Amino acid sequence: MRKEIIVKNLIIGNGIPKTCVSIVGKTKDYIIKEANFLKTINVDIIEWRVDFFEHVESIKKIKDVLKIIRKILIDKPIIFTFRSSKEGGEKEVSSEFYFRLNRDIANTKLIDIIDIELLNSENNIKELIDISHKNNVLVIISFHDFKETPSKEKMKYCMYRSIELGADIPKIAVMANTTEDILDLLDITRIIKEKYPNIPIITISMGKKGIVSRITGELFGSSITFASAKKASAPGQIPIDDLSHIIKILHNNM
């Protein structure tokens, strides 16, 4: 299996963790404004959190905006994410619409990576992975818990299951309520990376207590870290300039 992923000349899975900032605008005009702003800053990957978009139930309008984002961010890898409300997102839709939306977007070839939530039908996930790969779109399979940090066994299961299903990048993001929660998340990161050294992974301990997990990816094994630009998409995100500065200091002294 591959040790690293290369997308638009960006290597994911080796060396310093790559930084990602999310577009979280509600209107088309504000989304375009965000994309133009992100073009001017030092960030590796852009995620469009489409669940924030006011017309998220119109696939045509989503495609129209995505075409503009792609033109603006022509050289940046783009992750397309519909985060459901049960996993901390802004909107809940039917499973049928969720997969139709993601299939249609993968088929546009306008994105580089797509996020699929683990807590869905296995057949639907595998079908979407197949469609994505046919369009040269990489797949993140993700699990989020915005209330707590589950047991280490559950976190391991989610990562293992994502890998078994065919994720290019498995991801877990869980809420840190105690210091022990952070230690559990970091230990799971270490365990998964040691067991699957050739697969890039993402692990995040959310909330203010979990900030340390966003800067220590290179040490424990997480390949992508999420930051904020103008508005955070999840609790505990650090402003992109600060985050980039900190992880570069750590990288240069490891």
PDB file of C-alpha atoms in Angstrom:
ATOM      1  CA  MET A   1       0.000   0.000   0.000  1.00  0.00           C
ATOM      2  CA  ARG A   2       1.171   3.548  -0.644  1.00  0.00           C
ATOM      3  CA  LYS A   3       3.008   5.482   2.036  1.00  0.00           C
ATOM      4  CA  GLU A   4       1.952   8.892   0.821  1.00  0.00           C
ATOM      5  CA  ILE A   5      -0.584  10.559  -1.411  1.00  0.00           C
ATOM      6  CA  ILE A   6       0.343  13.147  -3.986  1.00  0.00           C
ATOM      7  CA  VAL A   7      -2.364  15.554  -5.107  1.00  0.00           C
ATOM      8  CA  LYS A   8      -1.569  18.704  -7.093  1.00  0.00           C
ATOM      9  CA  ASN A   9       2.123  18.226  -6.167  1.00  0.00           C
ATOM     10  CA  LEU A  10       1.254  18.174  -2.465  1.00  0.00           C
ATOM     11  CA  ILE A  11       2.561  15.165  -0.558  1.00  0.00           C
ATOM     12  CA  ILE A  12       0.180  13.950   2.154  1.00  0.00           C
ATOM     13  CA  GLY A  13       1.475  11.350   4.566  1.00  0.00           C
ATOM     14  CA  ASN A  14       5.110  12.290   4.827  1.00  0.00           C
ATOM     15  CA  GLY A  15       6.921  14.983   6.772  1.00  0.00           C
ATOM     16  CA  ILE A  16       5.250  18.065   8.155  1.00  0.00           C
ATOM     17  CA  PRO A  17       1.450  17.813   8.498  1.00  0.00           C
ATOM     18  CA  LYS A  18      -0.433  19.612   5.760  1.00  0.00           C
ATOM     19  CA  THR A  19      -2.737  22.470   6.732  1.00  0.00           C
ATOM     20  CA  CYS A  20      -6.379  22.695   5.692  1.00  0.00           C
ATOM     21  CA  VAL A  21      -8.839  25.592   6.013  1.00  0.00           C
ATOM     22  CA  SER A  22     -12.574  25.273   5.392  1.00  0.00           C
ATOM     23  CA  ILE A  23     -14.850  27.504   3.333  1.00  0.00           C
ATOM     24  CA  VAL A  24     -17.929  27.975   5.500  1.00  0.00           C
ATOM     25  CA  GLY A  25     -19.828  30.748   3.751  1.00  0.00           C
ATOM     26  CA  LYS A  26     -23.599  30.686   3.587  1.00  0.00           C
ATOM     27  CA  THR A  27     -24.148  32.669   0.385  1.00  0.00           C
ATOM     28  CA  LYS A  28     -22.606  32.337  -3.048  1.00  0.00           C
ATOM     29  CA  ASP A  29     -21.063  35.799  -2.828  1.00  0.00           C
ATOM     30  CA  TYR A  30     -19.501  35.135   0.559  1.00  0.00           C
ATOM     31  CA  ILE A  31     -18.163  31.742  -0.553  1.00  0.00           C
ATOM     32  CA  ILE A  32     -16.476  33.381  -3.531  1.00  0.00           C
ATOM     33  CA  LYS A  33     -15.074  36.049  -1.203  1.00  0.00           C
ATOM     34  CA  GLU A  34     -13.688  33.329   1.074  1.00  0.00           C
ATOM     35  CA  ALA A  35     -12.125  31.459  -1.844  1.00  0.00           C
ATOM     36  CA  ASN A  36     -10.413  34.610  -3.093  1.00  0.00           C
ATOM     37  CA  PHE A  37      -9.105  35.320   0.411  1.00  0.00           C
ATOM     38  CA  LEU A  38      -7.802  31.771   0.873  1.00  0.00           C
ATOM     39  CA  LYS A  39      -5.952  32.095  -2.422  1.00  0.00           C
ATOM     40  CA  THR A  40      -3.815  34.804  -0.814  1.00  0.00           C
ATOM     41  CA  ILE A  41      -2.743  32.916   2.327  1.00  0.00           C
ATOM     42  CA  ASN A  42      -0.296  30.103   2.998  1.00  0.00           C
ATOM     43  CA  VAL A  43      -2.481  27.002   3.305  1.00  0.00           C
ATOM     44  CA  ASP A  44      -2.040  23.586   1.703  1.00  0.00           C
ATOM     45  CA  ILE A  45      -5.602  22.296   1.260  1.00  0.00           C
ATOM     46  CA  ILE A  46      -9.043  23.895   1.033  1.00  0.00           C
ATOM     47  CA  GLU A  47     -12.194  22.143   2.263  1.00  0.00           C
ATOM     48  CA  TRP A  48     -15.602  23.301   1.086  1.00  0.00           C
ATOM     49  CA  ARG A  49     -18.044  22.588   3.897  1.00  0.00           C
ATOM     50  CA  VAL A  50     -21.048  22.633   1.636  1.00  0.00           C
ATOM     51  CA  ASP A  51     -23.481  22.010   4.505  1.00  0.00           C
ATOM     52  CA  PHE A  52     -23.083  25.716   5.393  1.00  0.00           C
ATOM     53  CA  PHE A  53     -24.338  26.776   1.917  1.00  0.00           C
ATOM     54  CA  GLU A  54     -27.877  28.201   1.946  1.00  0.00           C
ATOM     55  CA  HIS A  55     -28.775  26.305  -1.253  1.00  0.00           C
ATOM     56  CA  VAL A  56     -27.234  23.009  -0.161  1.00  0.00           C
ATOM     57  CA  GLU A  57     -30.281  21.055  -1.323  1.00  0.00           C
ATOM     58  CA  SER A  58     -29.801  22.241  -4.907  1.00  0.00           C
ATOM     59  CA  ILE A  59     -27.129  20.131  -6.586  1.00  0.00           C
ATOM     60  CA  LYS A  60     -27.172  22.425  -9.625  1.00  0.00           C
ATOM     61  CA  LYS A  61     -26.409  25.506  -7.512  1.00  0.00           C
ATOM     62  CA  ILE A  62     -23.689  23.599  -5.660  1.00  0.00           C
ATOM     63  CA  LYS A  63     -22.061  22.656  -8.971  1.00  0.00           C
ATOM     64  CA  ASP A  64     -22.265  26.241 -10.215  1.00  0.00           C
ATOM     65  CA  VAL A  65     -20.464  27.522  -7.108  1.00  0.00           C
ATOM     66  CA  LEU A  66     -17.951  24.686  -7.186  1.00  0.00           C
ATOM     67  CA  LYS A  67     -16.951  25.626 -10.742  1.00  0.00           C
ATOM     68  CA  ILE A  68     -16.113  29.121  -9.503  1.00  0.00           C
ATOM     69  CA  ILE A  69     -14.195  27.832  -6.475  1.00  0.00           C
ATOM     70  CA  ARG A  70     -12.178  25.538  -8.720  1.00  0.00           C
ATOM     71  CA  LYS A  71     -11.255  28.413 -11.057  1.00  0.00           C
ATOM     72  CA  ILE A  72     -10.144  30.571  -8.144  1.00  0.00           C
ATOM     73  CA  LEU A  73      -8.240  27.809  -6.356  1.00  0.00           C
ATOM     74  CA  ILE A  74      -6.905  26.126  -9.464  1.00  0.00           C
ATOM     75  CA  ASP A  75      -3.659  24.970  -7.847  1.00  0.00           C
ATOM     76  CA  LYS A  76      -5.025  23.958  -4.442  1.00  0.00           C
ATOM     77  CA  PRO A  77      -6.356  20.506  -3.518  1.00  0.00           C
ATOM     78  CA  ILE A  78     -10.061  20.790  -2.688  1.00  0.00           C
ATOM     79  CA  ILE A  79     -11.917  18.555  -0.237  1.00  0.00           C
ATOM     80  CA  PHE A  80     -15.686  18.402  -0.718  1.00  0.00           C
ATOM     81  CA  THR A  81     -17.535  17.782   2.547  1.00  0.00           C
ATOM     82  CA  PHE A  82     -21.184  17.603   3.468  1.00  0.00           C
ATOM     83  CA  ARG A  83     -21.081  17.237   7.247  1.00  0.00           C
ATOM     84  CA  SER A  84     -24.378  15.949   8.581  1.00  0.00           C
ATOM     85  CA  SER A  85     -25.866  17.540  11.683  1.00  0.00           C
ATOM     86  CA  LYS A  86     -25.545  14.283  13.629  1.00  0.00           C
ATOM     87  CA  GLU A  87     -21.778  14.627  13.209  1.00  0.00           C
ATOM     88  CA  GLY A  88     -21.580  18.330  13.949  1.00  0.00           C
ATOM     89  CA  GLY A  89     -22.669  19.754  10.609  1.00  0.00           C
ATOM     90  CA  GLU A  90     -25.178  22.440   9.724  1.00  0.00           C
ATOM     91  CA  LYS A  91     -27.791  20.373   7.920  1.00  0.00           C
ATOM     92  CA  GLU A  92     -29.435  16.959   7.910  1.00  0.00           C
ATOM     93  CA  VAL A  93     -30.580  15.388   4.652  1.00  0.00           C
ATOM     94  CA  SER A  94     -31.766  11.965   3.631  1.00  0.00           C
ATOM     95  CA  SER A  95     -29.220   9.247   2.964  1.00  0.00           C
ATOM     96  CA  GLU A  96     -30.483   9.114  -0.622  1.00  0.00           C
ATOM     97  CA  PHE A  97     -29.728  12.803  -1.185  1.00  0.00           C
ATOM     98  CA  TYR A  98     -26.392  12.622   0.651  1.00  0.00           C
ATOM     99  CA  PHE A  99     -25.060   9.932  -1.655  1.00  0.00           C
ATOM    100  CA  ARG A 100     -26.616  11.391  -4.804  1.00  0.00           C
ATOM    101  CA  LEU A 101     -24.959  14.718  -4.037  1.00  0.00           C
ATOM    102  CA  ASN A 102     -21.561  13.153  -3.396  1.00  0.00           C
ATOM    103  CA  ARG A 103     -21.766  10.907  -6.464  1.00  0.00           C
ATOM    104  CA  ASP A 104     -22.676  13.839  -8.689  1.00  0.00           C
ATOM    105  CA  ILE A 105     -19.863  15.991  -7.298  1.00  0.00           C
ATOM    106  CA  ALA A 106     -17.287  13.213  -7.697  1.00  0.00           C
ATOM    107  CA  ASN A 107     -18.360  12.869 -11.316  1.00  0.00           C
ATOM    108  CA  THR A 108     -17.686  16.566 -12.007  1.00  0.00           C
ATOM    109  CA  LYS A 109     -13.920  15.984 -11.568  1.00  0.00           C
ATOM    110  CA  LEU A 110     -13.781  19.445  -9.977  1.00  0.00           C
ATOM    111  CA  ILE A 111     -12.586  18.179  -6.593  1.00  0.00           C
ATOM    112  CA  ASP A 112      -9.549  16.238  -5.436  1.00  0.00           C
ATOM    113  CA  ILE A 113     -10.806  14.609  -2.220  1.00  0.00           C
ATOM    114  CA  ILE A 114     -14.269  13.749  -0.955  1.00  0.00           C
ATOM    115  CA  ASP A 115     -15.311  13.162   2.669  1.00  0.00           C
ATOM    116  CA  ILE A 116     -17.663  10.240   3.348  1.00  0.00           C
ATOM    117  CA  GLU A 117     -19.079   9.694   6.820  1.00  0.00           C
ATOM    118  CA  LEU A 118     -18.435   6.214   8.200  1.00  0.00           C
ATOM    119  CA  LEU A 119     -21.855   5.848   9.819  1.00  0.00           C
ATOM    120  CA  ASN A 120     -23.609   5.043   6.552  1.00  0.00           C
ATOM    121  CA  SER A 121     -24.555   1.963   4.557  1.00  0.00           C
ATOM    122  CA  GLU A 122     -21.515  -0.122   3.618  1.00  0.00           C
ATOM    123  CA  ASN A 123     -22.837  -0.655   0.087  1.00  0.00           C
ATOM    124  CA  ASN A 124     -23.386   3.078  -0.429  1.00  0.00           C
ATOM    125  CA  ILE A 125     -19.912   3.874   0.880  1.00  0.00           C
ATOM    126  CA  LYS A 126     -18.243   1.298  -1.365  1.00  0.00           C
ATOM    127  CA  GLU A 127     -20.200   2.508  -4.401  1.00  0.00           C
ATOM    128  CA  LEU A 128     -19.154   6.107  -3.722  1.00  0.00           C
ATOM    129  CA  ILE A 129     -15.519   5.085  -3.247  1.00  0.00           C
ATOM    130  CA  ASP A 130     -15.612   3.273  -6.588  1.00  0.00           C
ATOM    131  CA  ILE A 131     -17.129   6.289  -8.381  1.00  0.00           C
ATOM    132  CA  SER A 132     -14.655   8.636  -6.716  1.00  0.00           C
ATOM    133  CA  HIS A 133     -11.626   6.570  -7.665  1.00  0.00           C
ATOM    134  CA  LYS A 134     -12.835   6.279 -11.261  1.00  0.00           C
ATOM    135  CA  ASN A 135     -12.770  10.078 -11.329  1.00  0.00           C
ATOM    136  CA  ASN A 136      -9.321  10.268  -9.657  1.00  0.00           C
ATOM    137  CA  VAL A 137     -10.915  11.619  -6.478  1.00  0.00           C
ATOM    138  CA  LEU A 138      -9.391  10.458  -3.197  1.00  0.00           C
ATOM    139  CA  VAL A 139     -11.599   9.447  -0.292  1.00  0.00           C
ATOM    140  CA  ILE A 140     -11.584  10.432   3.367  1.00  0.00           C
ATOM    141  CA  ILE A 141     -13.832   8.220   5.487  1.00  0.00           C
ATOM    142  CA  SER A 142     -14.610  10.128   8.670  1.00  0.00           C
ATOM    143  CA  PHE A 143     -16.137   9.694  12.096  1.00  0.00           C
ATOM    144  CA  HIS A 144     -16.995  12.661  14.371  1.00  0.00           C
ATOM    145  CA  ASP A 145     -18.202  12.905  17.948  1.00  0.00           C
ATOM    146  CA  PHE A 146     -18.817  16.482  19.076  1.00  0.00           C
ATOM    147  CA  LYS A 147     -19.892  15.473  22.591  1.00  0.00           C
ATOM    148  CA  GLU A 148     -17.119  13.265  23.915  1.00  0.00           C
ATOM    149  CA  THR A 149     -14.105  11.101  23.250  1.00  0.00           C
ATOM    150  CA  PRO A 150     -15.300   7.502  22.812  1.00  0.00           C
ATOM    151  CA  SER A 151     -13.427   4.552  24.227  1.00  0.00           C
ATOM    152  CA  LYS A 152     -10.086   3.694  22.684  1.00  0.00           C
ATOM    153  CA  GLU A 153     -11.635   0.488  21.375  1.00  0.00           C
ATOM    154  CA  LYS A 154     -14.356   2.381  19.537  1.00  0.00           C
ATOM    155  CA  MET A 155     -11.855   4.848  18.055  1.00  0.00           C
ATOM    156  CA  LYS A 156      -9.653   1.987  16.887  1.00  0.00           C
ATOM    157  CA  TYR A 157     -12.692   0.249  15.396  1.00  0.00           C
ATOM    158  CA  CYS A 158     -13.691   3.379  13.444  1.00  0.00           C
ATOM    159  CA  MET A 159     -10.196   3.764  11.988  1.00  0.00           C
ATOM    160  CA  TYR A 160      -9.810   0.064  11.192  1.00  0.00           C
ATOM    161  CA  ARG A 161     -13.272  -0.068   9.629  1.00  0.00           C
ATOM    162  CA  SER A 162     -12.562   2.969   7.449  1.00  0.00           C
ATOM    163  CA  ILE A 163      -9.362   1.341   6.205  1.00  0.00           C
ATOM    164  CA  GLU A 164     -11.149  -1.963   5.535  1.00  0.00           C
ATOM    165  CA  LEU A 165     -13.793  -0.140   3.472  1.00  0.00           C
ATOM    166  CA  GLY A 166     -11.080   1.384   1.276  1.00  0.00           C
ATOM    167  CA  ALA A 167     -10.434   4.876   2.637  1.00  0.00           C
ATOM    168  CA  ASP A 168      -7.420   6.617   1.168  1.00  0.00           C
ATOM    169  CA  ILE A 169      -7.350   8.676   4.379  1.00  0.00           C
ATOM    170  CA  PRO A 170      -9.270   7.545   7.496  1.00  0.00           C
ATOM    171  CA  LYS A 171     -10.276  10.327   9.892  1.00  0.00           C
ATOM    172  CA  ILE A 172     -11.611  10.629  13.426  1.00  0.00           C
ATOM    173  CA  ALA A 173     -12.417  13.891  15.217  1.00  0.00           C
ATOM    174  CA  VAL A 174     -13.668  13.678  18.801  1.00  0.00           C
ATOM    175  CA  MET A 175     -14.366  16.149  21.602  1.00  0.00           C
ATOM    176  CA  ALA A 176     -11.847  16.450  24.415  1.00  0.00           C
ATOM    177  CA  ASN A 177     -13.500  16.988  27.802  1.00  0.00           C
ATOM    178  CA  THR A 178     -10.531  15.906  29.932  1.00  0.00           C
ATOM    179  CA  THR A 179      -6.766  15.617  29.648  1.00  0.00           C
ATOM    180  CA  GLU A 180      -7.181  11.847  29.538  1.00  0.00           C
ATOM    181  CA  ASP A 181      -9.327  12.227  26.418  1.00  0.00           C
ATOM    182  CA  ILE A 182      -6.438  13.924  24.629  1.00  0.00           C
ATOM    183  CA  LEU A 183      -3.976  11.251  25.702  1.00  0.00           C
ATOM    184  CA  ASP A 184      -6.354   8.541  24.470  1.00  0.00           C
ATOM    185  CA  LEU A 185      -6.707  10.219  21.064  1.00  0.00           C
ATOM    186  CA  LEU A 186      -2.946  10.672  20.688  1.00  0.00           C
ATOM    187  CA  ASP A 187      -2.309   7.074  21.711  1.00  0.00           C
ATOM    188  CA  ILE A 188      -4.837   5.826  19.159  1.00  0.00           C
ATOM    189  CA  THR A 189      -3.059   7.941  16.540  1.00  0.00           C
ATOM    190  CA  ARG A 190       0.225   6.264  17.433  1.00  0.00           C
ATOM    191  CA  ILE A 191      -1.318   2.783  17.388  1.00  0.00           C
ATOM    192  CA  ILE A 192      -2.982   3.237  13.997  1.00  0.00           C
ATOM    193  CA  LYS A 193       0.133   4.751  12.436  1.00  0.00           C
ATOM    194  CA  GLU A 194       2.306   1.922  13.718  1.00  0.00           C
ATOM    195  CA  LYS A 195      -0.141  -0.710  12.451  1.00  0.00           C
ATOM    196  CA  TYR A 196      -0.711   1.012   9.090  1.00  0.00           C
ATOM    197  CA  PRO A 197       2.477   3.010   8.409  1.00  0.00           C
ATOM    198  CA  ASN A 198       1.661   3.277   4.703  1.00  0.00           C
ATOM    199  CA  ILE A 199      -1.728   4.980   5.078  1.00  0.00           C
ATOM    200  CA  PRO A 200      -2.047   8.728   5.764  1.00  0.00           C
ATOM    201  CA  ILE A 201      -4.436   9.331   8.662  1.00  0.00           C
ATOM    202  CA  ILE A 202      -6.203  12.287  10.289  1.00  0.00           C
ATOM    203  CA  THR A 203      -6.958  12.388  14.000  1.00  0.00           C
ATOM    204  CA  ILE A 204      -8.267  15.429  15.864  1.00  0.00           C
ATOM    205  CA  SER A 205      -9.062  16.099  19.504  1.00  0.00           C
ATOM    206  CA  MET A 206     -11.556  18.964  19.321  1.00  0.00           C
ATOM    207  CA  GLY A 207     -12.183  21.780  21.751  1.00  0.00           C
ATOM    208  CA  LYS A 208      -9.765  24.050  23.605  1.00  0.00           C
ATOM    209  CA  LYS A 209      -8.270  21.156  25.547  1.00  0.00           C
ATOM    210  CA  GLY A 210      -7.533  19.285  22.327  1.00  0.00           C
ATOM    211  CA  ILE A 211      -5.482  22.018  20.649  1.00  0.00           C
ATOM    212  CA  VAL A 212      -2.267  20.074  21.256  1.00  0.00           C
ATOM    213  CA  SER A 213      -3.493  17.361  18.865  1.00  0.00           C
ATOM    214  CA  ARG A 214      -3.611  19.910  16.055  1.00  0.00           C
ATOM    215  CA  ILE A 215       0.091  20.710  16.309  1.00  0.00           C
ATOM    216  CA  THR A 216       1.710  17.337  17.094  1.00  0.00           C
ATOM    217  CA  GLY A 217       0.659  15.355  14.029  1.00  0.00           C
ATOM    218  CA  GLU A 218       4.187  14.782  12.795  1.00  0.00           C
ATOM    219  CA  LEU A 219       5.175  13.184  16.101  1.00  0.00           C
ATOM    220  CA  PHE A 220       2.117  10.961  16.579  1.00  0.00           C
ATOM    221  CA  GLY A 221       1.173  10.317  12.946  1.00  0.00           C
ATOM    222  CA  SER A 222      -1.685  12.587  11.835  1.00  0.00           C
ATOM    223  CA  SER A 223      -1.076  13.857   8.291  1.00  0.00           C
ATOM    224  CA  ILE A 224      -3.522  16.797   7.962  1.00  0.00           C
ATOM    225  CA  THR A 225      -4.388  19.456  10.525  1.00  0.00           C
ATOM    226  CA  PHE A 226      -7.349  21.838  10.247  1.00  0.00           C
ATOM    227  CA  ALA A 227      -7.058  25.556  10.978  1.00  0.00           C
ATOM    228  CA  SER A 228      -9.332  28.581  10.841  1.00  0.00           C
ATOM    229  CA  ALA A 229      -9.102  31.636   8.600  1.00  0.00           C
ATOM    230  CA  LYS A 230     -11.993  34.005   9.277  1.00  0.00           C
ATOM    231  CA  LYS A 231     -14.388  31.502  10.862  1.00  0.00           C
ATOM    232  CA  ALA A 232     -13.714  28.118  12.440  1.00  0.00           C
ATOM    233  CA  SER A 233     -15.519  25.037  11.158  1.00  0.00           C
ATOM    234  CA  ALA A 234     -14.933  23.049  14.365  1.00  0.00           C
ATOM    235  CA  PRO A 235     -14.160  23.794  18.039  1.00  0.00           C
ATOM    236  CA  GLY A 236     -10.513  24.395  18.933  1.00  0.00           C
ATOM    237  CA  GLN A 237      -9.193  25.373  15.520  1.00  0.00           C
ATOM    238  CA  ILE A 238      -6.137  27.651  15.601  1.00  0.00           C
ATOM    239  CA  PRO A 239      -5.759  30.593  13.168  1.00  0.00           C
ATOM    240  CA  ILE A 240      -3.852  29.382  10.117  1.00  0.00           C
ATOM    241  CA  ASP A 241      -0.861  31.714  10.500  1.00  0.00           C
ATOM    242  CA  ASP A 242      -0.334  30.675  14.125  1.00  0.00           C
ATOM    243  CA  LEU A 243      -0.785  26.986  13.359  1.00  0.00           C
ATOM    244  CA  SER A 244       1.622  27.026  10.417  1.00  0.00           C
ATOM    245  CA  HIS A 245       4.239  28.829  12.513  1.00  0.00           C
ATOM    246  CA  ILE A 246       3.976  26.359  15.404  1.00  0.00           C
ATOM    247  CA  ILE A 247       4.124  23.174  13.326  1.00  0.00           C
ATOM    248  CA  LYS A 248       7.098  24.542  11.368  1.00  0.00           C
ATOM    249  CA  ILE A 249       8.962  25.183  14.632  1.00  0.00           C
ATOM    250  CA  LEU A 250       8.230  21.618  15.743  1.00  0.00           C
ATOM    251  CA  HIS A 251       9.188  20.203  12.328  1.00  0.00           C
ATOM    252  CA  ASN A 252      12.485  22.058  12.223  1.00  0.00           C
ATOM    253  CA  ASN A 253      13.454  20.770  15.665  1.00  0.00           C
ATOM    254  CA  MET A 254      12.490  17.123  15.286  1.00  0.00           C
TER     255      MET A 254
END
